[in-house]
Coordinates of C-alpha atoms in Angstrom, one line a residue:
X1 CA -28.5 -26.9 31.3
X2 CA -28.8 -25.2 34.5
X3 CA -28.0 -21.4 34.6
X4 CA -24.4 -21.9 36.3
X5 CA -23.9 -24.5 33.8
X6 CA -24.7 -21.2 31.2
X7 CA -22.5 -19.0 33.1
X8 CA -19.5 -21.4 32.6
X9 CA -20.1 -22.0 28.6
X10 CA -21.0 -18.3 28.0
X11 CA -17.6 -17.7 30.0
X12 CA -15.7 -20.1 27.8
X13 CA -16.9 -18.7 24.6
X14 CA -15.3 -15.8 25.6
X15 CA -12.7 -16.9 26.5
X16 CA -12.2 -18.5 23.5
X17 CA -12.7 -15.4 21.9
X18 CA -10.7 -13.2 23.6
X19 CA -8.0 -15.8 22.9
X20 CA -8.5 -15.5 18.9
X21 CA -8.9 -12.1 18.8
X22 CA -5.3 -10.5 17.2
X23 CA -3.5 -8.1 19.0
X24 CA -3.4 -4.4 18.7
X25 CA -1.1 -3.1 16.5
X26 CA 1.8 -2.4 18.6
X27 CA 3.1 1.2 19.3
X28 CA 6.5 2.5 18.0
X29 CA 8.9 4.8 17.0
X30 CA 9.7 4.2 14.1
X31 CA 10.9 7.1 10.9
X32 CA 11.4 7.9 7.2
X33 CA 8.4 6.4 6.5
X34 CA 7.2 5.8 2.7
X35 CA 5.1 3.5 0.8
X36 CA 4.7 1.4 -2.2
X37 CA 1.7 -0.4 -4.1
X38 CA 1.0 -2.8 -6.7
X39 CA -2.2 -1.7 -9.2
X40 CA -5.1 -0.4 -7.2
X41 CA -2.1 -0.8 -4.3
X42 CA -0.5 2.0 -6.8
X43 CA -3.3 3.6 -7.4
X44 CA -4.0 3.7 -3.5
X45 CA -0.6 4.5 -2.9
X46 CA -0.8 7.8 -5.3
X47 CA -3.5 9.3 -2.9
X48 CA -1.9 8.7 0.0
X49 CA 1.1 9.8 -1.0
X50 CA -0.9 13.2 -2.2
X51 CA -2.5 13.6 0.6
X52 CA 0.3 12.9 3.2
X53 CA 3.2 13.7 1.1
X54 CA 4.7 15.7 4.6
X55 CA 5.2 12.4 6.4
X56 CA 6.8 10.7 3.4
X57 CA 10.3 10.6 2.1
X58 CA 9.4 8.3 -1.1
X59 CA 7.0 5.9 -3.0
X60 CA 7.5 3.0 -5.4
X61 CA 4.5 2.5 -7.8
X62 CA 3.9 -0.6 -9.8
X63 CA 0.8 -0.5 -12.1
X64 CA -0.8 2.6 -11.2
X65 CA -1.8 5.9 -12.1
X66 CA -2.2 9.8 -11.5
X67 CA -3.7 11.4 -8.6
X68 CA -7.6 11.4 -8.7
X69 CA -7.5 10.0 -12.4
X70 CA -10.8 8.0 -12.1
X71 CA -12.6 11.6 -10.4
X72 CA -15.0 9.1 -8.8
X73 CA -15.7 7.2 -12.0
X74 CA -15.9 3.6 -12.2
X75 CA -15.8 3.3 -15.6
X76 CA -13.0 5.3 -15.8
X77 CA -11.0 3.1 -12.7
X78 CA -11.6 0.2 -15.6
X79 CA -10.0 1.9 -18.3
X80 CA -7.1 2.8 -15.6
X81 CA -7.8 6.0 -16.6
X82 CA -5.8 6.0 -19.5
X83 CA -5.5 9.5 -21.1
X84 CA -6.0 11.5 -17.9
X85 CA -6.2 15.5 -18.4
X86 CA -2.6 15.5 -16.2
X87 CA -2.7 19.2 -15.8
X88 CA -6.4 19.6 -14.4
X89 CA -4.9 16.4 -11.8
X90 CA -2.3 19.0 -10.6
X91 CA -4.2 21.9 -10.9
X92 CA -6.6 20.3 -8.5
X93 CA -4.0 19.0 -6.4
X94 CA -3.0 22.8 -6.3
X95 CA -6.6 23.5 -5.0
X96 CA -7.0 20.8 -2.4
X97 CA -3.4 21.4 -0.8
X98 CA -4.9 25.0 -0.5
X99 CA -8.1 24.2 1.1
X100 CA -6.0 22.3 3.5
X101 CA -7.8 18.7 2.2
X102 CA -4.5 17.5 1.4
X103 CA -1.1 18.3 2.4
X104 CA 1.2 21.4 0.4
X105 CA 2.5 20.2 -2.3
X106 CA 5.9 21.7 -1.3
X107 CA 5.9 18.5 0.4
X108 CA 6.2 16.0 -2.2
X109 CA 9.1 18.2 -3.9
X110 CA 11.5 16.2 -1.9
X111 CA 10.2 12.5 -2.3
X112 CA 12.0 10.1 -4.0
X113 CA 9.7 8.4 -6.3
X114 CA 10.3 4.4 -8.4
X115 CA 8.0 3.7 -10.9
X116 CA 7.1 0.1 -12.5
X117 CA 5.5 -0.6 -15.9
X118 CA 5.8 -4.0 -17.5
X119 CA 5.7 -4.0 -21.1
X120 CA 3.4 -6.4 -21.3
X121 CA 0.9 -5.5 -18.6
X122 CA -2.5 -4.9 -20.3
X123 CA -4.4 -4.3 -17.2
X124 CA -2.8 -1.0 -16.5
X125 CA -1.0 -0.2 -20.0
X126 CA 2.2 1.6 -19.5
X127 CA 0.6 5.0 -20.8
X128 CA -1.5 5.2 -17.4
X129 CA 2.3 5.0 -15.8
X130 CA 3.4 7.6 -18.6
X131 CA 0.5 9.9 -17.3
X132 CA 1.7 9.4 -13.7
X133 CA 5.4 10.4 -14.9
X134 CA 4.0 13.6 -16.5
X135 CA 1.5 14.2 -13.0
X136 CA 4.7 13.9 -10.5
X137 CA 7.0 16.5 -13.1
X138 CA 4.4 18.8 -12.1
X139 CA 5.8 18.7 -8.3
X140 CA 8.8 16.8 -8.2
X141 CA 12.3 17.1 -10.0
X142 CA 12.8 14.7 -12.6
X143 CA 16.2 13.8 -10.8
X144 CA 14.2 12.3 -7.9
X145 CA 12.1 9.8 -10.3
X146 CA 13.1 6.1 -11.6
X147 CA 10.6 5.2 -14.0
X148 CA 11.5 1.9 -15.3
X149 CA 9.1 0.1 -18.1
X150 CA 11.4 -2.4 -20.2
X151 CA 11.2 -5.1 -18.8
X152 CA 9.0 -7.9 -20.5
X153 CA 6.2 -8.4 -17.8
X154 CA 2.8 -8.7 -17.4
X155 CA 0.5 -7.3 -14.7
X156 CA 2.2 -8.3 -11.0
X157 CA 4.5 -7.8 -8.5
X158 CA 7.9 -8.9 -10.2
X159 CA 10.4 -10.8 -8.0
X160 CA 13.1 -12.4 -8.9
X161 CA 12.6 -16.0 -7.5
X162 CA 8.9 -16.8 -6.6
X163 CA 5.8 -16.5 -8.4
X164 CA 4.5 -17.4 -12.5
X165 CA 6.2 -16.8 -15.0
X166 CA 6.8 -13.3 -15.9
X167 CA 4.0 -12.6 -18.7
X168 CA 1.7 -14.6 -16.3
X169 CA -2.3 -12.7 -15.6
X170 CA -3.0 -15.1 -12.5
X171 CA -3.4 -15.8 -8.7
X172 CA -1.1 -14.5 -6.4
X173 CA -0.3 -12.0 -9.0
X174 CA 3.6 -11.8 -7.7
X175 CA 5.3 -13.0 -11.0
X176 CA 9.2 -14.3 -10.7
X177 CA 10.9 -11.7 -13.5
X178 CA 14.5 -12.2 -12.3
X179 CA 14.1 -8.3 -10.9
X180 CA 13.6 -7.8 -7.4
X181 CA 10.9 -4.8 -7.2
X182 CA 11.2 -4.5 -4.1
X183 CA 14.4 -4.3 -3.5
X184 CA 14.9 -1.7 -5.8
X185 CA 11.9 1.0 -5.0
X186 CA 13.3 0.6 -1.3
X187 CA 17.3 1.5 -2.3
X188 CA 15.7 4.3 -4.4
X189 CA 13.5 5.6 -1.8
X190 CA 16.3 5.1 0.9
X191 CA 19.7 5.3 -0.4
X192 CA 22.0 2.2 -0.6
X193 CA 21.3 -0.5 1.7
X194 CA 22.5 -3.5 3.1
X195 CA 22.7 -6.8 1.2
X196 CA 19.0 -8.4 1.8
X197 CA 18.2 -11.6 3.7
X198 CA 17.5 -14.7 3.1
X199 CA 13.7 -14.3 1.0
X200 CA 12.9 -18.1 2.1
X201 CA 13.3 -17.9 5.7
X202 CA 13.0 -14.4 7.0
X203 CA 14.6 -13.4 10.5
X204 CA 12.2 -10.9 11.8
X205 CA 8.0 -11.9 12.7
X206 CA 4.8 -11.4 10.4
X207 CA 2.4 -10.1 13.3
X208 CA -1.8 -10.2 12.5
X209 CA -3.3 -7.1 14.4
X210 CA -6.9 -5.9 14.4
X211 CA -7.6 -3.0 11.8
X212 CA -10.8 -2.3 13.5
X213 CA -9.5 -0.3 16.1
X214 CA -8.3 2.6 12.9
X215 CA -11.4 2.0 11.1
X216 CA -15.0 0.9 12.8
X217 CA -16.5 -1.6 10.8
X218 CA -14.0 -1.9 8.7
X219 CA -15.6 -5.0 6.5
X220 CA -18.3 -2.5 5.6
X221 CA -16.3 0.3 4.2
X222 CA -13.7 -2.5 1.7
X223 CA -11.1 -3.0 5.0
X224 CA -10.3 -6.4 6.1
X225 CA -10.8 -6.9 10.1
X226 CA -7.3 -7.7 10.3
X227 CA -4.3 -6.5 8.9
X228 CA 0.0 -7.8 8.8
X229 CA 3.3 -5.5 10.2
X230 CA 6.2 -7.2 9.6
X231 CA 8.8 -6.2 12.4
X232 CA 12.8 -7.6 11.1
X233 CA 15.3 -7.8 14.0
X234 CA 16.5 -5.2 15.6
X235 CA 12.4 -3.5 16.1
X236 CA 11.2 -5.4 18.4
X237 CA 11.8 -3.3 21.3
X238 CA 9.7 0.0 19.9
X239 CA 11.8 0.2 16.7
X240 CA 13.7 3.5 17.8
X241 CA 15.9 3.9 14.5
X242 CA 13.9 2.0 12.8
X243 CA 12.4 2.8 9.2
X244 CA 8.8 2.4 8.2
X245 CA 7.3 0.8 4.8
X246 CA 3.8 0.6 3.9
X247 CA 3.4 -1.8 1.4
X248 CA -0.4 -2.0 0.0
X249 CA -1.4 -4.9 -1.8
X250 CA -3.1 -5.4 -5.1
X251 CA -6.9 -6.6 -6.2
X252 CA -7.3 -10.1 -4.7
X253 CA -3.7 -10.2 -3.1
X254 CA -6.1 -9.5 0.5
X255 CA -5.7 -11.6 3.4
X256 CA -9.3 -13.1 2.6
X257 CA -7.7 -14.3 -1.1
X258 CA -4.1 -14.9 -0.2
X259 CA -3.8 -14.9 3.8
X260 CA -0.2 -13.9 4.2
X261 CA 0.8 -14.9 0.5
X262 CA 1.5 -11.1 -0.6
X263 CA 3.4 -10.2 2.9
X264 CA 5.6 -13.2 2.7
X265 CA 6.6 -12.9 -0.9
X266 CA 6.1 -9.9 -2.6
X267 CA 10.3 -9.3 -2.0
X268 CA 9.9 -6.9 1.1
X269 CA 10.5 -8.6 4.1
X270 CA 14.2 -9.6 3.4
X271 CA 15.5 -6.3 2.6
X272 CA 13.5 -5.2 6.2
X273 CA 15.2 -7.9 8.3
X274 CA 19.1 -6.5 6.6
X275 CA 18.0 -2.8 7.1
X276 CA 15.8 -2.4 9.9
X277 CA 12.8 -1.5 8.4
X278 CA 9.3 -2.1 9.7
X279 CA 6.5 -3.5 6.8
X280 CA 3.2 -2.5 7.3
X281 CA 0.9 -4.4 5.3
X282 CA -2.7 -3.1 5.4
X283 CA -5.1 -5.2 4.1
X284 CA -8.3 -4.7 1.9
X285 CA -11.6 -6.5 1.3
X286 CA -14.6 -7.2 -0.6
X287 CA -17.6 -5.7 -0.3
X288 CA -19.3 -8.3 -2.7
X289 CA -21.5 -8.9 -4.6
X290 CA -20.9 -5.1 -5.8
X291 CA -19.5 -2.5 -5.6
X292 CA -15.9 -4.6 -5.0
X293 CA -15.9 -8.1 -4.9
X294 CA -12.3 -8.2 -5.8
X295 CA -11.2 -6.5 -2.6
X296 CA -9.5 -3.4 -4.7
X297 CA -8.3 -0.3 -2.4
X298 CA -10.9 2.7 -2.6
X299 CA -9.2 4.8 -5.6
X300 CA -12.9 5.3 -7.3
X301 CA -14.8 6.2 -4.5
X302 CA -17.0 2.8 -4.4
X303 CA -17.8 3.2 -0.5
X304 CA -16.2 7.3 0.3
X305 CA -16.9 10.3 -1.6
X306 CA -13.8 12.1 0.3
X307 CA -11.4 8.9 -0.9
X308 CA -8.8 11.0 -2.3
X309 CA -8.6 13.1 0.6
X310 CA -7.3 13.6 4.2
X311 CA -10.8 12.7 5.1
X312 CA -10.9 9.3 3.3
X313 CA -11.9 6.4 5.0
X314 CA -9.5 4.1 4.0
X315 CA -6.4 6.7 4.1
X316 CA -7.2 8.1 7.4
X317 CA -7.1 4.7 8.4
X318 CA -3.9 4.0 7.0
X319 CA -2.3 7.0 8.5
X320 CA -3.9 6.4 11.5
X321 CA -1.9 2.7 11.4
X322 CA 1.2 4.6 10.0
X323 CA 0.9 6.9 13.3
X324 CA 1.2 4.0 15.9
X325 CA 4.3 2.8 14.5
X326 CA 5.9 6.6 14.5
X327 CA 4.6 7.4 17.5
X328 CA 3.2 10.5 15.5

């Protein structure tokens, strides 16, 4: 091949390239932002919500567990750290709030908090969820929190018209319960809303966008290189009035396991489209063969010591997300 026959090839690859690429993540101004997980989504969820609780009006937590229960343990992040010393979690909390590593702790005394616990989920056993009930007493008044745990289901994201059947333990791990999750830990968080969409043909656009530019490298610290926002009608135009979910998938639920499977049927979207609210859907990834080949949230510290932190990896990145659609 002769060298301008080189140029032109080397030009088209990048082309091609630049063409596949996903676009940024596009900047808005969006408010009342909260977020909700799904087990080490939860558990993800718990830290983040810790350690930003100032630029959070709520959570919903399905599966999870208290603040820094698994204290860098893996062994412990298998048992769901199950009979967690509670009061030494919120005494630390206490400590980190005052070393500035996470936010005050006045701030999380006006979040609105919905808890999930299937009876029959023996993944994450309803005490870990009991434990997280007794941690958020500790800072948040007891009229504030929805803990609900009687409903017959395994370990999933319950919906009430897609997935297994409710006791189900298997791939996508969104399990139809006839309850909407998500329906209900957004009207907690949020007040009454409007009456949801339509779940099987949403109005508003699931958008790719590259999560490299909040983390470097993201595929070497258990991010994926790509991440989902779903923006509902209404948004498009920089979301002014708009209302901000970050929704944080479970183990194997990633984009590299599922693609879109989690984002376009865990329940969120048509509630969004009815209520103007903005989904943000970061995604996680392996980092195989160890230490997480199931592409689990850092919530044990498998790549960052500072995970529970402000300095985290993964939760600066995630904030750094949630900042670009505030405008923050």
């Amino acid at each position: 091949m002769t060298i301008a026959g080189c140029t032109l090839a080397l030009a088209a690859t990048a082309q091609a390239t630049a063409a596949a690429a996903p676009p940024p993540l596009p900047a808005m101004k969006t408010q009342q932002v909260s977020i909700s997980g799904l087990s080490s989504g939860a558990f993800m969820a718990v830290q983040y919500e810790v350690a930003y609780s100032r630029s959070l009006v709520g959570a919903g937590i399905i599966a999870g567990g208290s603040y820094y229960c698994a204290q860098g343990n893996m062994m412990a992040a298998i048992g769901s750290c199950k009979g967690a010393d509670v009061a030494e979690l919120a005494a630390l909390t206490r400590k980190r709030a005052e070393a500035g590593q996470v936010d005050p702790v006045s701030g999380l005394a006006t979040h609105r908090v919905w808890m999930f616990s299937g009876t029959l989920d023996k993944l994450v056993p309803p005490a870990s969820m009991a434990d997280l009930a007794k941690y958020y007493a500790a800072f948040i008044p007891a009229s504030q929190v929805e803990f609900k745990s009687d409903l017959a289901a395994g370990h999933a994201m319950p919906t009430d018209g897609f997935g297994n059947k409710c006791d189900a333990l298997a791939t996508p791990f969104i399990s139809n319960c006839g309850f909407d999750a998500a329906g209900s830990l957004l009207q907690w968080i949020y007040g009454p809303l409007k009456a949801r969409g339509d779940n099987a043909a949403p109005a508003g656009k699931l958008q790719e966008f590259d999560q490299s530019e909040f983390l470097p490298s993201p595929t070497s610290h258990g991010m994926a290189s790509t991440g989902y926002v779903y923006i509902p009608p209404g948004c498009e135009k920089g979301g002014a009035g708009c209302k901000l979910h970050i929704a944080l998938h479970g183990c194997m639920q990633d984009i590299g396991n599922l693609k879109d499977t989690y984002a376009l049927h865990a329940g969120y979207n048509a509630w969004a489209d009815t209520n103007r609210i903005v989904v943000l859907y970061p995604q996680a990834a392996a980092l195989s063969p160890m230490p997480n080949p199931k592409a689990c949230w850092d919530w044990w510290g498998y790549d960052d010591p500072d995970y529970s932190v402000q300095n985290g990896r993964q939760l600066r990145a995630i904030k750094r997300m949630a900042d670009r659609l505030t405008g923050a």
